[in-house]
Amino acid sequence: MLPLNLTLTPSPKCNSRCLTCNIRFKNEDELSLSLSEWDKILASLGRTPFWFTISGGEPLMYPQVVELVGLVYEHCRPGVINIPSNGILPSIPERVERIARSCPKSRVIVNLSLDGVGQKHDAIRGVPGNFEKFERRLEELLALRRALRNLTIGIHSVVSVFNVDDLDEIIAYTDQAGADQFITEVAEGRVELDTVGMPITPSPEKYAMAIDRVIAYLESRRFRGISRITTALRIEYYKLVKRILAEQDQVIPCYAGWVSAHICADGSVWPCCVRGDNLGNLRHGHYNFREIWWGQKSEEVRRSIAAKECHCPLARACYTNMLHDLPTLARLGVRLLRPGTP
């Protein structure tokens, strides 16, 4: 099968200087795929991927991001197109509007990064005035959302050693901010971000205390429709991350390399951005994703992942894994059927 969950990184460029990321030091511009190359790759995928994430660096810095997402929609018609952003560039609302209007049958999700309130955010992100720009972009995007039915605006926090004690303050801020969703992910060592070996991940005990407050916040609210399902899934994910950090194990089977994958700016295909195994380069494979996906190297990496030679709490992979895990689906079903749960 081809991946249902696919991340694209058109460029590693970023205008943030985060304490939890070193991607800004990567310089792949001279190696990055052109728009015509992306066109061939996406055409080879067809309609299989359901969820696309356009990643970075700062993806909305990429000069042709609107055109790239247009190609994703033209060839793949995904249900969801997810774009994280640091909210710094004043051109973000204009680009988001063009993307949402060009993909009318996809749910376009833009998650603005928030790692602290006020000066704490600026200190972690490494850009003076970032919090002020975040608030301005959030206001602009929420106004835009009212005119675009397929647009969802969220707030995303990376929980690290730098802010693990500040979750109550972040929760209180997001509760009144007006965004559609508040999501978190734990800081970790990734090949993608060049953070392998960096001491940025909170201890399992500190993370558990912090994320329990997020879970309590979500369970105190009442959601309807699709938001009720996604919130239930998110709560399960946070509980899974607690176990992964504590047990240092996969906990549930990982299907990275089967149902989720990552295409880098230079055309390399990875099963995930944490391991960063190079399954092959699309430039050498005639821009045909299937040739690499069903190649010998891919089979070797899948066997390694199945043998639990790695474990990580990467959200992009974990959510897909959870939807392929019967015990997790059973717990979700019980939660959703229980009266009074979010």
Tab-separated table of C-alpha atoms in Angstrom:
chain	number	residue	atom	x	y	z
A	1	MET	CA	0.000	0.000	0.000
A	2	LEU	CA	1.012	3.610	-0.450
A	3	PRO	CA	1.167	5.905	2.617
A	4	LEU	CA	-2.046	7.451	3.869
A	5	ASN	CA	-0.138	10.104	5.831
A	6	LEU	CA	2.586	11.951	3.915
A	7	THR	CA	4.827	14.846	4.968
A	8	LEU	CA	6.509	17.071	2.388
A	9	THR	CA	9.414	19.402	3.190
A	10	PRO	CA	9.884	21.729	0.199
A	11	SER	CA	12.630	23.716	1.988
A	12	PRO	CA	14.407	23.601	5.369
A	13	LYS	CA	14.632	27.418	5.508
A	14	CYS	CA	13.347	28.990	8.709
A	15	ASN	CA	13.221	32.452	10.236
A	16	SER	CA	12.934	31.141	13.814
A	17	ARG	CA	15.908	30.332	16.049
A	18	CYS	CA	14.257	27.839	18.376
A	19	LEU	CA	16.047	26.270	21.323
A	20	THR	CA	14.454	22.948	20.336
A	21	CYS	CA	15.518	22.888	16.669
A	22	ASN	CA	18.655	23.197	14.532
A	23	ILE	CA	17.063	22.924	11.094
A	24	ARG	CA	18.026	26.523	10.292
A	25	PHE	CA	21.632	25.374	9.956
A	26	LYS	CA	20.758	23.097	7.042
A	27	ASN	CA	21.383	24.567	3.600
A	28	GLU	CA	19.698	22.522	0.904
A	29	ASP	CA	18.516	25.307	-1.389
A	30	GLU	CA	20.824	24.292	-4.207
A	31	LEU	CA	19.565	20.710	-3.883
A	32	SER	CA	15.854	21.387	-3.416
A	33	LEU	CA	13.298	19.922	-5.793
A	34	SER	CA	11.800	22.283	-8.353
A	35	LEU	CA	8.056	22.685	-8.733
A	36	SER	CA	8.114	20.627	-11.932
A	37	GLU	CA	9.860	17.813	-10.041
A	38	TRP	CA	7.230	17.925	-7.294
A	39	ASP	CA	4.586	17.741	-10.037
A	40	LYS	CA	5.989	14.416	-11.293
A	41	ILE	CA	6.304	12.974	-7.781
A	42	LEU	CA	2.771	13.883	-6.753
A	43	ALA	CA	1.389	12.534	-10.028
A	44	SER	CA	3.033	9.178	-9.223
A	45	LEU	CA	1.187	9.016	-5.887
A	46	GLY	CA	-2.358	9.363	-7.172
A	47	ARG	CA	-5.315	9.608	-4.787
A	48	THR	CA	-3.985	7.363	-1.966
A	49	PRO	CA	-2.604	9.814	0.656
A	50	PHE	CA	-5.419	11.185	2.807
A	51	TRP	CA	-3.405	13.511	5.069
A	52	PHE	CA	-0.619	15.788	3.859
A	53	THR	CA	1.601	17.896	6.109
A	54	ILE	CA	3.604	20.665	4.453
A	55	SER	CA	6.577	21.021	6.765
A	56	GLY	CA	9.812	23.003	7.045
A	57	GLY	CA	11.621	25.019	8.364
A	58	GLU	CA	8.855	27.543	8.025
A	59	PRO	CA	6.751	26.136	5.152
A	60	LEU	CA	5.022	29.442	4.411
A	61	MET	CA	8.449	30.967	3.660
A	62	TYR	CA	8.757	28.668	0.641
A	63	PRO	CA	8.167	31.004	-2.347
A	64	GLN	CA	6.030	28.499	-4.255
A	65	VAL	CA	4.110	27.005	-1.340
A	66	VAL	CA	0.723	27.993	-2.813
A	67	GLU	CA	1.592	26.345	-6.127
A	68	LEU	CA	2.955	23.239	-4.368
A	69	VAL	CA	-0.226	22.765	-2.353
A	70	GLY	CA	-2.162	23.290	-5.581
A	71	LEU	CA	-0.293	20.341	-7.106
A	72	VAL	CA	-1.015	18.238	-4.006
A	73	TYR	CA	-4.708	18.982	-4.434
A	74	GLU	CA	-4.699	18.482	-8.199
A	75	HIS	CA	-3.057	15.056	-8.103
A	76	CYS	CA	-4.040	13.608	-4.716
A	77	ARG	CA	-7.255	15.323	-3.499
A	78	PRO	CA	-6.384	14.710	0.191
A	79	GLY	CA	-8.949	14.999	2.935
A	80	VAL	CA	-6.587	17.062	5.094
A	81	ILE	CA	-3.749	19.482	4.325
A	82	ASN	CA	-1.903	20.454	7.509
A	83	ILE	CA	0.520	23.411	7.660
A	84	PRO	CA	2.440	24.391	10.818
A	85	SER	CA	3.696	27.982	11.013
A	86	ASN	CA	5.619	30.230	13.383
A	87	GLY	CA	3.360	33.171	12.496
A	88	ILE	CA	6.196	35.627	11.824
A	89	LEU	CA	5.694	36.587	8.167
A	90	PRO	CA	3.034	39.256	7.435
A	91	SER	CA	2.274	37.442	4.142
A	92	ILE	CA	0.937	34.341	5.941
A	93	PRO	CA	-2.803	35.229	5.846
A	94	GLU	CA	-2.691	36.024	2.115
A	95	ARG	CA	-0.939	32.735	1.350
A	96	VAL	CA	-3.281	30.738	3.579
A	97	GLU	CA	-6.319	32.288	1.887
A	98	ARG	CA	-5.007	31.372	-1.568
A	99	ILE	CA	-4.277	27.813	-0.399
A	100	ALA	CA	-7.699	27.318	1.197
A	101	ARG	CA	-9.535	28.719	-1.837
A	102	SER	CA	-7.545	26.524	-4.233
A	103	CYS	CA	-8.359	23.335	-2.227
A	104	PRO	CA	-12.130	23.622	-1.641
A	105	LYS	CA	-12.705	19.926	-0.913
A	106	SER	CA	-9.796	19.538	1.532
A	107	ARG	CA	-9.745	20.542	5.185
A	108	VAL	CA	-6.865	23.032	5.446
A	109	ILE	CA	-5.426	23.199	8.977
A	110	VAL	CA	-2.954	25.922	9.955
A	111	ASN	CA	-1.402	25.487	13.397
A	112	LEU	CA	0.451	28.488	14.808
A	113	SER	CA	3.344	27.694	17.159
A	114	LEU	CA	3.115	28.882	20.754
A	115	ASP	CA	5.762	27.717	23.232
A	116	GLY	CA	5.118	30.275	25.973
A	117	VAL	CA	3.177	33.426	26.744
A	118	GLY	CA	4.768	36.817	26.077
A	119	GLN	CA	8.530	37.019	26.499
A	120	LYS	CA	8.767	33.297	27.293
A	121	HIS	CA	7.666	32.526	23.752
A	122	ASP	CA	10.213	34.935	22.259
A	123	ALA	CA	13.010	33.435	24.366
A	124	ILE	CA	12.290	29.857	23.272
A	125	ARG	CA	11.694	30.768	19.626
A	126	GLY	CA	14.759	33.022	19.515
A	127	VAL	CA	13.026	35.955	17.778
A	128	PRO	CA	12.252	39.218	19.632
A	129	GLY	CA	8.649	40.268	19.012
A	130	ASN	CA	7.554	36.792	17.888
A	131	PHE	CA	4.702	36.629	20.420
A	132	GLU	CA	3.315	39.943	19.211
A	133	LYS	CA	3.460	38.687	15.610
A	134	PHE	CA	1.835	35.404	16.686
A	135	GLU	CA	-1.111	37.298	18.177
A	136	ARG	CA	-1.476	39.443	15.061
A	137	ARG	CA	-1.392	36.422	12.726
A	138	LEU	CA	-3.867	34.544	14.919
A	139	GLU	CA	-6.327	37.433	14.782
A	140	GLU	CA	-5.941	37.711	10.995
A	141	LEU	CA	-6.341	33.972	10.426
A	142	LEU	CA	-9.404	33.734	12.676
A	143	ALA	CA	-11.013	36.530	10.649
A	144	LEU	CA	-10.141	34.643	7.482
A	145	ARG	CA	-11.618	31.434	8.886
A	146	ARG	CA	-15.031	33.076	9.123
A	147	ALA	CA	-15.057	33.452	5.344
A	148	LEU	CA	-13.585	30.041	4.483
A	149	ARG	CA	-15.521	26.976	5.601
A	150	ASN	CA	-12.661	24.549	4.908
A	151	LEU	CA	-10.128	26.407	7.084
A	152	THR	CA	-9.235	25.348	10.647
A	153	ILE	CA	-6.930	27.436	12.837
A	154	GLY	CA	-5.098	25.806	15.728
A	155	ILE	CA	-2.415	26.531	18.302
A	156	HIS	CA	0.481	24.084	18.634
A	157	SER	CA	2.928	23.873	21.540
A	158	VAL	CA	6.158	21.880	21.688
A	159	VAL	CA	6.580	20.644	25.265
A	160	SER	CA	10.280	20.800	26.128
A	161	VAL	CA	12.585	21.233	29.105
A	162	PHE	CA	12.203	24.977	28.520
A	163	ASN	CA	8.424	25.188	29.068
A	164	VAL	CA	7.268	21.954	30.705
A	165	ASP	CA	6.478	23.915	33.893
A	166	ASP	CA	4.466	26.550	32.002
A	167	LEU	CA	1.643	24.421	30.569
A	168	ASP	CA	-0.996	25.912	32.887
A	169	GLU	CA	-0.192	29.406	31.602
A	170	ILE	CA	-0.260	28.251	27.973
A	171	ILE	CA	-3.561	26.400	28.482
A	172	ALA	CA	-5.157	29.466	30.092
A	173	TYR	CA	-4.045	31.634	27.185
A	174	THR	CA	-5.238	29.259	24.460
A	175	ASP	CA	-8.582	28.765	26.202
A	176	GLN	CA	-9.505	32.394	25.519
A	177	ALA	CA	-7.644	32.796	22.205
A	178	GLY	CA	-10.508	31.628	19.993
A	179	ALA	CA	-8.613	28.977	18.006
A	180	ASP	CA	-10.372	25.809	16.853
A	181	GLN	CA	-7.923	23.481	18.580
A	182	PHE	CA	-4.965	23.326	20.946
A	183	ILE	CA	-2.450	20.534	20.342
A	184	THR	CA	0.934	19.672	21.800
A	185	GLU	CA	3.897	17.517	20.860
A	186	VAL	CA	6.905	16.620	22.959
A	187	ALA	CA	10.371	17.866	21.947
A	188	GLU	CA	12.580	14.995	20.829
A	189	GLY	CA	15.738	14.123	18.951
A	190	ARG	CA	15.042	14.017	15.204
A	191	VAL	CA	17.281	13.657	12.186
A	192	GLU	CA	14.982	16.149	10.427
A	193	LEU	CA	15.643	18.889	12.985
A	194	ASP	CA	19.271	17.916	13.665
A	195	THR	CA	18.442	17.533	17.362
A	196	VAL	CA	19.611	13.950	17.954
A	197	GLY	CA	21.351	13.878	21.328
A	198	MET	CA	20.161	17.331	22.426
A	199	PRO	CA	18.802	17.451	26.023
A	200	ILE	CA	15.459	18.990	25.075
A	201	THR	CA	13.005	16.219	26.067
A	202	PRO	CA	11.411	16.570	29.524
A	203	SER	CA	11.781	13.700	31.964
A	204	PRO	CA	8.952	11.154	31.779
A	205	GLU	CA	7.771	12.284	35.214
A	206	LYS	CA	7.694	16.000	34.366
A	207	TYR	CA	6.046	15.360	31.006
A	208	ALA	CA	3.374	13.158	32.614
A	209	MET	CA	2.501	15.861	35.153
A	210	ALA	CA	2.300	18.522	32.438
A	211	ILE	CA	0.321	16.539	29.887
A	212	ASP	CA	-2.133	15.349	32.538
A	213	ARG	CA	-3.117	19.010	32.915
A	214	VAL	CA	-3.704	19.218	29.153
A	215	ILE	CA	-5.818	16.041	29.296
A	216	ALA	CA	-7.821	17.444	32.232
A	217	TYR	CA	-8.405	20.650	30.270
A	218	LEU	CA	-9.664	18.747	27.213
A	219	GLU	CA	-11.889	16.523	29.353
A	220	SER	CA	-13.415	19.577	31.036
A	221	ARG	CA	-14.701	20.883	27.724
A	222	ARG	CA	-17.535	19.584	25.575
A	223	PHE	CA	-17.089	18.997	21.877
A	224	ARG	CA	-19.486	18.071	19.089
A	225	GLY	CA	-19.235	16.358	15.734
A	226	ILE	CA	-15.804	15.709	14.304
A	227	SER	CA	-14.154	17.743	17.092
A	228	ARG	CA	-15.365	15.166	19.619
A	229	ILE	CA	-13.640	12.390	17.674
A	230	THR	CA	-10.375	14.271	17.159
A	231	THR	CA	-10.259	15.287	20.830
A	232	ALA	CA	-10.756	11.688	21.941
A	233	LEU	CA	-7.942	10.634	19.610
A	234	ARG	CA	-5.707	13.396	20.963
A	235	ILE	CA	-6.266	12.300	24.563
A	236	GLU	CA	-5.305	8.741	23.604
A	237	TYR	CA	-2.182	10.087	21.908
A	238	TYR	CA	-1.078	11.993	25.019
A	239	LYS	CA	-1.509	8.874	27.130
A	240	LEU	CA	0.494	6.907	24.567
A	241	VAL	CA	3.353	9.437	24.668
A	242	LYS	CA	3.517	9.134	28.467
A	243	ARG	CA	4.017	5.375	28.114
A	244	ILE	CA	6.558	5.672	25.284
A	245	LEU	CA	8.709	8.066	27.323
A	246	ALA	CA	8.424	5.970	30.480
A	247	GLU	CA	8.865	2.524	28.910
A	248	GLN	CA	11.261	3.503	26.094
A	249	ASP	CA	9.366	1.196	23.766
A	250	GLN	CA	6.965	1.440	20.828
A	251	VAL	CA	4.049	0.407	23.102
A	252	ILE	CA	1.830	-0.090	20.021
A	253	PRO	CA	3.133	-1.259	16.610
A	254	CYS	CA	4.614	1.464	14.400
A	255	TYR	CA	3.675	1.471	10.728
A	256	ALA	CA	6.047	4.210	9.555
A	257	GLY	CA	7.317	3.043	6.197
A	258	TRP	CA	3.904	1.527	5.485
A	259	VAL	CA	1.147	4.053	6.132
A	260	SER	CA	3.235	7.175	6.793
A	261	ALA	CA	6.306	8.675	5.124
A	262	HIS	CA	8.311	11.841	4.562
A	263	ILE	CA	9.674	13.388	1.337
A	264	CYS	CA	12.604	15.759	1.892
A	265	ALA	CA	13.527	18.907	-0.002
A	266	ASP	CA	16.262	17.094	-1.967
A	267	GLY	CA	13.954	14.231	-3.033
A	268	SER	CA	14.997	11.720	-0.374
A	269	VAL	CA	12.237	9.483	0.981
A	270	TRP	CA	12.192	8.658	4.692
A	271	PRO	CA	9.848	6.363	6.642
A	272	CYS	CA	9.738	9.120	9.281
A	273	CYS	CA	11.616	12.273	10.232
A	274	VAL	CA	12.942	10.841	13.503
A	275	ARG	CA	14.993	7.951	12.095
A	276	GLY	CA	15.648	9.614	8.767
A	277	ASP	CA	16.535	6.384	6.937
A	278	ASN	CA	17.134	7.258	3.285
A	279	LEU	CA	14.992	4.786	1.353
A	280	GLY	CA	16.123	6.301	-1.949
A	281	ASN	CA	16.066	9.536	-3.887
A	282	LEU	CA	13.177	10.315	-6.207
A	283	ARG	CA	15.506	12.005	-8.681
A	284	HIS	CA	17.250	8.679	-9.146
A	285	GLY	CA	13.956	6.807	-9.323
A	286	HIS	CA	12.450	8.713	-12.264
A	287	TYR	CA	10.320	10.706	-9.755
A	288	ASN	CA	8.229	7.580	-9.216
A	289	PHE	CA	7.412	7.240	-5.532
A	290	ARG	CA	6.264	3.642	-5.953
A	291	GLU	CA	9.669	2.450	-7.175
A	292	ILE	CA	11.299	3.553	-3.932
A	293	TRP	CA	8.388	2.602	-1.671
A	294	TRP	CA	8.448	-0.988	-2.841
A	295	GLY	CA	12.244	-1.280	-3.063
A	296	GLN	CA	14.620	-3.487	-1.080
A	297	LYS	CA	15.811	-0.709	1.245
A	298	SER	CA	12.223	0.052	2.227
A	299	GLU	CA	11.654	-3.610	3.082
A	300	GLU	CA	14.756	-3.663	5.293
A	301	VAL	CA	13.672	-0.555	7.200
A	302	ARG	CA	10.154	-1.886	7.687
A	303	ARG	CA	11.578	-5.066	9.221
A	304	SER	CA	13.721	-2.956	11.561
A	305	ILE	CA	10.717	-0.872	12.677
A	306	ALA	CA	8.588	-4.004	13.136
A	307	ALA	CA	11.375	-5.480	15.299
A	308	LYS	CA	11.065	-2.434	17.595
A	309	GLU	CA	14.587	-1.250	16.912
A	310	CYS	CA	13.266	2.279	17.416
A	311	HIS	CA	10.591	4.056	19.381
A	312	CYS	CA	9.399	7.647	19.350
A	313	PRO	CA	6.341	9.785	20.121
A	314	LEU	CA	6.239	11.503	16.704
A	315	ALA	CA	2.668	12.769	16.350
A	316	ARG	CA	2.478	12.450	12.548
A	317	ALA	CA	3.228	8.714	12.768
A	318	CYS	CA	1.523	7.974	16.096
A	319	TYR	CA	-1.909	9.201	15.047
A	320	THR	CA	-1.794	6.954	11.998
A	321	ASN	CA	-0.499	4.037	14.089
A	322	MET	CA	-3.336	4.471	16.573
A	323	LEU	CA	-5.929	4.237	13.820
A	324	HIS	CA	-4.438	0.870	12.845
A	325	ASP	CA	-4.320	-0.497	16.415
A	326	LEU	CA	-7.423	-2.435	17.476
A	327	PRO	CA	-7.064	-1.927	21.277
A	328	THR	CA	-6.698	1.829	20.746
A	329	LEU	CA	-9.736	1.902	18.477
A	330	ALA	CA	-11.707	-0.043	21.100
A	331	ARG	CA	-10.800	2.502	23.798
A	332	LEU	CA	-11.787	5.324	21.475
A	333	GLY	CA	-15.122	3.646	20.818
A	334	VAL	CA	-15.836	3.234	24.537
A	335	ARG	CA	-14.921	6.892	25.203
A	336	LEU	CA	-17.146	8.164	22.401
A	337	LEU	CA	-20.084	6.018	23.475
A	338	ARG	CA	-19.818	7.079	27.108
A	339	PRO	CA	-22.204	9.952	27.957
A	340	GLY	CA	-20.566	13.110	29.255
A	341	THR	CA	-17.125	12.555	27.718
A	342	PRO	CA	-15.610	15.157	25.348
